[in-house]
Coordinates of C-alpha atoms and ligand atoms in Angstrom, one line a residue:
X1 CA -20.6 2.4 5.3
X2 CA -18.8 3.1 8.8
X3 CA -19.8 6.9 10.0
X4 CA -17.9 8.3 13.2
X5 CA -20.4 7.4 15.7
X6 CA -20.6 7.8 19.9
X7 CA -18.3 5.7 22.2
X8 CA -19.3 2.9 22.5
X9 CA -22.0 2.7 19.6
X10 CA -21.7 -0.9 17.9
X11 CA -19.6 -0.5 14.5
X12 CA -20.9 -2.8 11.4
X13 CA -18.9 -6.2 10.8
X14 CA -16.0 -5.3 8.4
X15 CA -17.8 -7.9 5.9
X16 CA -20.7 -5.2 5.8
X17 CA -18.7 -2.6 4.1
X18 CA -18.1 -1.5 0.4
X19 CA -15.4 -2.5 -1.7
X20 CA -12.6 0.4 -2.2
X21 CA -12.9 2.0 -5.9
X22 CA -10.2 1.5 -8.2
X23 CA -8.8 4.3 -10.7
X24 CA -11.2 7.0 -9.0
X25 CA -10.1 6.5 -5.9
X26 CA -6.2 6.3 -6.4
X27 CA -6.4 9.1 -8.3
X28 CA -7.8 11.2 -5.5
X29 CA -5.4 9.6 -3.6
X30 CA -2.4 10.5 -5.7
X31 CA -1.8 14.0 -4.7
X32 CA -1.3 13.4 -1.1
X33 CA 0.6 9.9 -1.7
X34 CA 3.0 11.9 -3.8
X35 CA 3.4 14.7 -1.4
X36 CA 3.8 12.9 2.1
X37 CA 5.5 9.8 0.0
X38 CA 9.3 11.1 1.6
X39 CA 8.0 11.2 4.3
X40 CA 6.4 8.0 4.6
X41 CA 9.0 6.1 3.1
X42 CA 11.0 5.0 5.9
X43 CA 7.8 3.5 7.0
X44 CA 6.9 1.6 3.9
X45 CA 10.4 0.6 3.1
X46 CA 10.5 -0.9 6.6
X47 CA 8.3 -4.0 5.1
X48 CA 9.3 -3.4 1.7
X49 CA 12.9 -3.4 1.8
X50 CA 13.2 -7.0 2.4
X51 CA 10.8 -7.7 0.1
X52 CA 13.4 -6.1 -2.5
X53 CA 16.1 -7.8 -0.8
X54 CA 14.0 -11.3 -1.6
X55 CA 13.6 -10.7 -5.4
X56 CA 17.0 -9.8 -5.2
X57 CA 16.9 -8.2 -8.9
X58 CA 20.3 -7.9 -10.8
X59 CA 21.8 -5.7 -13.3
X60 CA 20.7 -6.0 -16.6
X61 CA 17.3 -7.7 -15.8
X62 CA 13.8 -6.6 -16.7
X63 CA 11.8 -5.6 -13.3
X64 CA 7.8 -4.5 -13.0
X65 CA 6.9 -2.3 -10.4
X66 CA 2.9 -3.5 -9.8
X67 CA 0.8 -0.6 -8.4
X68 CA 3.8 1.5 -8.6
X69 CA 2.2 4.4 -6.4
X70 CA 4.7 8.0 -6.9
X71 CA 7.4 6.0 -8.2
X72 CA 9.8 5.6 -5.1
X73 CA 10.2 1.4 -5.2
X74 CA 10.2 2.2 -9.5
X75 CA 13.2 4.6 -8.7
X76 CA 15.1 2.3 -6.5
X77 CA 14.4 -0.9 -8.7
X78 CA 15.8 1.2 -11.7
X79 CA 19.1 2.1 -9.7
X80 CA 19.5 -1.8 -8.8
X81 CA 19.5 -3.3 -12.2
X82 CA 21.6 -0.7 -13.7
X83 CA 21.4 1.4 -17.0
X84 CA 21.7 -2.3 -19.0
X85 CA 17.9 -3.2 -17.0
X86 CA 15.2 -1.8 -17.4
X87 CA 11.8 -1.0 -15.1
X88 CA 8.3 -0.7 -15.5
X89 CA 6.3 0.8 -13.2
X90 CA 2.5 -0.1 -14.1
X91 CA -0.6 1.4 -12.0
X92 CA -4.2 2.0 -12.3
X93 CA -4.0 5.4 -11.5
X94 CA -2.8 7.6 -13.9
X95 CA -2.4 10.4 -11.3
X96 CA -0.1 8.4 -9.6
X97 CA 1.8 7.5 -13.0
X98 CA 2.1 11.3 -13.6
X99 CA 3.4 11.7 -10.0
X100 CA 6.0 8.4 -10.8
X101 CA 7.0 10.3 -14.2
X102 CA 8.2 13.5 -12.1
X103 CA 9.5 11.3 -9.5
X104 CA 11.9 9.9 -12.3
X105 CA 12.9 12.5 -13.4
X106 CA 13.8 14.6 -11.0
X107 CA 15.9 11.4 -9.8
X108 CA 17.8 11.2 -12.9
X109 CA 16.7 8.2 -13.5
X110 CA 16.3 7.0 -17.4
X111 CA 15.9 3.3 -17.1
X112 CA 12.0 3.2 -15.7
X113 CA 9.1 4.2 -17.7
X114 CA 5.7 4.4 -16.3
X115 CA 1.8 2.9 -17.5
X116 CA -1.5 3.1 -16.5
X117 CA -2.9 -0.4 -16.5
X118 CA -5.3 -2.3 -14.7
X119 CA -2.4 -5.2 -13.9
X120 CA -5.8 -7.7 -13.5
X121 CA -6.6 -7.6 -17.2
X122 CA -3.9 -4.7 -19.1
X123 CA -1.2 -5.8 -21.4
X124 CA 1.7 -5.4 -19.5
X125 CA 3.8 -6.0 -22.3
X126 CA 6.6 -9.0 -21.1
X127 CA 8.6 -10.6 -20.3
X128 CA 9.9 -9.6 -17.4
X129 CA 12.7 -11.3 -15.2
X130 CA 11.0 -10.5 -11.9
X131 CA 7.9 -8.5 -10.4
X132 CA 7.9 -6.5 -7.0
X133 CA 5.5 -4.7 -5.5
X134 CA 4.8 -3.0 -1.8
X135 CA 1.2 -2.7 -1.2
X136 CA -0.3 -2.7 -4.8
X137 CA -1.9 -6.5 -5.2
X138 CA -4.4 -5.9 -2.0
X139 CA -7.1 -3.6 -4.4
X140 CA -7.4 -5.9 -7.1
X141 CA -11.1 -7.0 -7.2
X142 CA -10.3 -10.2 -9.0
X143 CA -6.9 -11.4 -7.4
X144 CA -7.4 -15.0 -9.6
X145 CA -7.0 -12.8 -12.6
X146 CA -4.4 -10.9 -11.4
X147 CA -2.1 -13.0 -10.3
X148 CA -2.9 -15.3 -13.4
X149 CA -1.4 -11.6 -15.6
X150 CA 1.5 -11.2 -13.6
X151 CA 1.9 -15.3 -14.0
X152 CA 2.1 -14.8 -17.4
X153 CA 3.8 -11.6 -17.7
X154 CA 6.9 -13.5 -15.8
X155 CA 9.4 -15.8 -17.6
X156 CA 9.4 -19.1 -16.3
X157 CA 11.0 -19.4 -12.7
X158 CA 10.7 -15.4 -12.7
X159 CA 10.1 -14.5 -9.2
X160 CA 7.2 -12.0 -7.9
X161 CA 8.1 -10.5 -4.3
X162 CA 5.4 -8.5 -2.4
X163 CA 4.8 -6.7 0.7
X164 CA 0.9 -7.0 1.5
X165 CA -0.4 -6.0 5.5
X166 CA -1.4 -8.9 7.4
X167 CA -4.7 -9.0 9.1
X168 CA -6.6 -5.7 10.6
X169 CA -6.1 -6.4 14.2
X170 CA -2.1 -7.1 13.5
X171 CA -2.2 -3.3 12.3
X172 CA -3.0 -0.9 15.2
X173 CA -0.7 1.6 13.4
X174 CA -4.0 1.7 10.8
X175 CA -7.1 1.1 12.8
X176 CA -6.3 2.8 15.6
X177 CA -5.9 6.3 14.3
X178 CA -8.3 5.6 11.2
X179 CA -11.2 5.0 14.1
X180 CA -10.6 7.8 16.4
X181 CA -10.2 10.1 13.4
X182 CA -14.0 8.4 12.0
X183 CA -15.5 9.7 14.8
X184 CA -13.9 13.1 15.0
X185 CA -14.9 13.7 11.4
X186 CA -18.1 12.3 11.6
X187 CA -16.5 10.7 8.4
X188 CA -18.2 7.5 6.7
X189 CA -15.2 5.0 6.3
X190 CA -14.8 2.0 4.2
X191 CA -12.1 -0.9 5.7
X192 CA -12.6 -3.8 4.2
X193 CA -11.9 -7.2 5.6
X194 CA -9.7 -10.5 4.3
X195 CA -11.5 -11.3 0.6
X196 CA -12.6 -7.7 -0.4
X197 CA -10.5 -5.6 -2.0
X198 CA -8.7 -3.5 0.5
X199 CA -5.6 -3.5 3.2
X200 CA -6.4 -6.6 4.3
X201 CA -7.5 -9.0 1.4
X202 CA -4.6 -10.7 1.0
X203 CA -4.0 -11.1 5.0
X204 CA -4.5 -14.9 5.3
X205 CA -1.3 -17.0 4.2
X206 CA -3.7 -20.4 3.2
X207 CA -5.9 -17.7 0.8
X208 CA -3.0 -16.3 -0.5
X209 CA -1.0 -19.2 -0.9
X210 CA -4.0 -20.6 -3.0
X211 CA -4.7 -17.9 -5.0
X212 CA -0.9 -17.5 -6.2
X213 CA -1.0 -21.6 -6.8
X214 CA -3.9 -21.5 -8.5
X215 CA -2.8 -19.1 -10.8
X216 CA 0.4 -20.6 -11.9
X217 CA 2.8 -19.8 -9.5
X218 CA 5.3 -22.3 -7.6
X219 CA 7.4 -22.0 -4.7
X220 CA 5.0 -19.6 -2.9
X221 CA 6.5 -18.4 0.9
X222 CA 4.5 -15.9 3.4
X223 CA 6.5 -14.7 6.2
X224 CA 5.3 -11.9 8.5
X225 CA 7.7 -8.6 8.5
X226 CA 6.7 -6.9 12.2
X227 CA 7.4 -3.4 12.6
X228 CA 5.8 -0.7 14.6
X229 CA 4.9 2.9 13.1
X230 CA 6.9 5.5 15.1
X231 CA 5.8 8.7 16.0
X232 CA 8.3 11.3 17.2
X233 CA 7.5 13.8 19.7
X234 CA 8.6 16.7 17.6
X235 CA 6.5 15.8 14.5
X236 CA 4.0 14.1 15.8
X237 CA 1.3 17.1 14.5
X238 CA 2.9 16.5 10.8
X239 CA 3.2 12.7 11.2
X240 CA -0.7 11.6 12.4
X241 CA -1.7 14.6 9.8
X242 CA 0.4 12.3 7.2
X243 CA -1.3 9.2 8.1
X244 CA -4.7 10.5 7.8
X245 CA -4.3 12.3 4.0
X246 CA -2.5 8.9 2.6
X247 CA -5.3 6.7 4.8
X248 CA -8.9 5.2 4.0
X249 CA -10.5 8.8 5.8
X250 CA -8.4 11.1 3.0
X251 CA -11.4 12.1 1.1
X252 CA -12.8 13.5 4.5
X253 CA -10.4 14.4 6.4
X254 CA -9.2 16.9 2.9
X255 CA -12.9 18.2 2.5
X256 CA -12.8 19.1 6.3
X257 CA -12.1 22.7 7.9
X258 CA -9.2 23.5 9.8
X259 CA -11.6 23.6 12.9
X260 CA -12.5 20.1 12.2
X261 CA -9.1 18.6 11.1
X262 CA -7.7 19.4 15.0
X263 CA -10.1 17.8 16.1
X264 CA -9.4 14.8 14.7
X265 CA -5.4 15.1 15.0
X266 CA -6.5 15.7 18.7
X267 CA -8.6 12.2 18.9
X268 CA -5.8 10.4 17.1
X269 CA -3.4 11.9 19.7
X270 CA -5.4 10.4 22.4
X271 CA -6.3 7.2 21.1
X272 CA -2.3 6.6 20.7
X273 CA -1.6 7.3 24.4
X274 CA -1.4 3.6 24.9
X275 CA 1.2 3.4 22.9
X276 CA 4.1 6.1 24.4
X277 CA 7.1 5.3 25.0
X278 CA 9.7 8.3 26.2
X279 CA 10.1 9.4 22.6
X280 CA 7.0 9.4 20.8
X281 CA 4.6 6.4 20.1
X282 CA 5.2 3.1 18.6
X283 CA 2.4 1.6 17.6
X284 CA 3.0 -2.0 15.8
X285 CA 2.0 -3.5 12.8
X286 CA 3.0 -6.4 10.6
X287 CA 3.5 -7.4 6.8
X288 CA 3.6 -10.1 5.0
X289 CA 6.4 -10.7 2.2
X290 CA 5.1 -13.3 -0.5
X291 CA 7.6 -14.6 -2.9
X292 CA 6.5 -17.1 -5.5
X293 CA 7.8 -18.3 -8.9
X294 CA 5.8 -18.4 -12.3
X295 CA 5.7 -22.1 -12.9
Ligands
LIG301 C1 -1.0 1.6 -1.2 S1 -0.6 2.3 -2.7 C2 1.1 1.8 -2.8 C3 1.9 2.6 -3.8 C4 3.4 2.2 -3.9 N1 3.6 0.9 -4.3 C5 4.2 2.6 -2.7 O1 4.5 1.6 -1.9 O2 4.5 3.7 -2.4 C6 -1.4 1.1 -3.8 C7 -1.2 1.5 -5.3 O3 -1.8 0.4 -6.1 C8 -2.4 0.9 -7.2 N2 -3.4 0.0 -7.7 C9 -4.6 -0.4 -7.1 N3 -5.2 -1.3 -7.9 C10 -4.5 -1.5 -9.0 C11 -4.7 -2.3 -10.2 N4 -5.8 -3.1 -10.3 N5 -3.8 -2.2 -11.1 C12 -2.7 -1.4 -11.0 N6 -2.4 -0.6 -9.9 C13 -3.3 -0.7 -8.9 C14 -3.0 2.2 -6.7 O4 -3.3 3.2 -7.7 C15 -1.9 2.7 -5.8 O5 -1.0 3.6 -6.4

């Protein structure tokens, strides 16, 4: 475990620290995912639009949403293929499912349904013409047998397109705010490196590329998608408040007081002084979008 520690204490090699929890841990995560997920969508659509744009999915076709968060990609894939497709939004958490199923709804949208799965060993009932998914294939803890599922959940030549983050130190937007905040709360933190489940498993290209090959796939392309997280001025209290409830310190940051939750919007504030610009901060970060094709 990371705790908030001094200035200039060593921290632990990321190798050191503890896997993220699966179903638990989403769930606790749901609520806050669900409530900022508006807000943060022109963030996560940044990298995730062109991964929808790559799988290109077309009316009448049948689309899974992979760790399908509050439903917001599910939604928009649903609109794309029309009311002859169909979606399914799968996830481990079945907070987050519930939190898709309202999503849905209040949408209007009838051609997406929702299930709690583990993708790395539920049945997720195909075939399906294509499988997309922005940010949901880093937590598995068994990637072979992940990607091996959605292999065979695909018809052949269906196409999975994904946004994963590239590595840790491509992603100030994360670390930066996630290790000022750490110390602020006095907060143990968990962010694991490239091969644990995490952000950052899937951030090497040869690692990926090998996993997806070795599990049937084809035609397997990684391309990085840069793109800084703004800041505004005028809701910069709401915004770094945001990232911190959605991010690896939510648990802590929730369970703190008011008192204690200043403090750390106040560190975050001054750890992204390097980063101004005359309207806010911009602090950079990059994707990846993997497309492959079940072989
Ligand atoms: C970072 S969130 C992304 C949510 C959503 N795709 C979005 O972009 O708003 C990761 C999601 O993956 C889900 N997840 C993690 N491991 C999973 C697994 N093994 N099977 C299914 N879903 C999983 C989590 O519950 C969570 O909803």
């Amino acid at each position: 475990m990371l705790r908030g520690r001094a200035m200039g204490e060593r921290y632990p090699a990321a190798m050191d620290l503890p896997e993220i929890d699966g179903r638990e841990f989403w769930d606790r995560r749901a609520e806050a995912w669900d409530r900022r997920s508006d807000a943060l969508e022109g963030f996560s659509d940044m990298y995730g639009a062109p991964v929808m744009d790559a799988l290109d999915p077309q009316p009448g076709q049948r689309i899974l949403d992979i760790g399908c968060g509050p439903g917001t990609t599910a939604v928009e894939l649903a609109r794309r293929v029309g009311p002859g497709g169909q979606v399914v939004g799968v996830d481990i958490s079945g907070e987050m499912v519930a939190a898709a199923e309202r999503r849905a709804e209040r949408a209007g949208v009838t051609n997406v349904s929702f299930r709690m799965v583990d993708v790395q060993d539920g049945d997720l009932e195909p075939p399906f013409d294509g499988a997309y998914s922005r940010f949901g294939i880093m937590f598995f803890t068994d990637p072979a047998r992940g990607f091996a599922n959605i292999a065979r959940a695909l018809r052949p030549g269906g196409r999975l397109a994904a946004a994963v983050w590239s590595r840790l130190e491509d992603n100030p937007w994360m670390f930066v705010p996630t290790l000022a905040a750490a110390i602020a709360l006095d907060a143990e933190l968990s962010l694991p490196g490239p091969g644990q489940p995490g952000p950052f498993s899937l951030a090497d290209p040869t690692h990926l590329t090998a996993l997806l090959t070795d599990a049937g796939f084809v035609d397997v392309s990684v391309e990085p998608v840069p793109g800084p997280r703004r800041i505004t001025t005028a809701s910069a209290d709401d915004e770094v408040r945001s990232l911190l409830e959605v991010g690896p310190l939510g648990d802590a940051y929730a369970g703190a007081n008011d008192a204690a939750q200043e403090a750390a919007v106040a560190a975050v504030m001054g750890a992204l002084e390097p980063y101004a610009d005359p309207e806010g901060w911009s602090v950079p970060g990059v994707a990846l979008r993997v497309v492959a094709a079940a072989g």
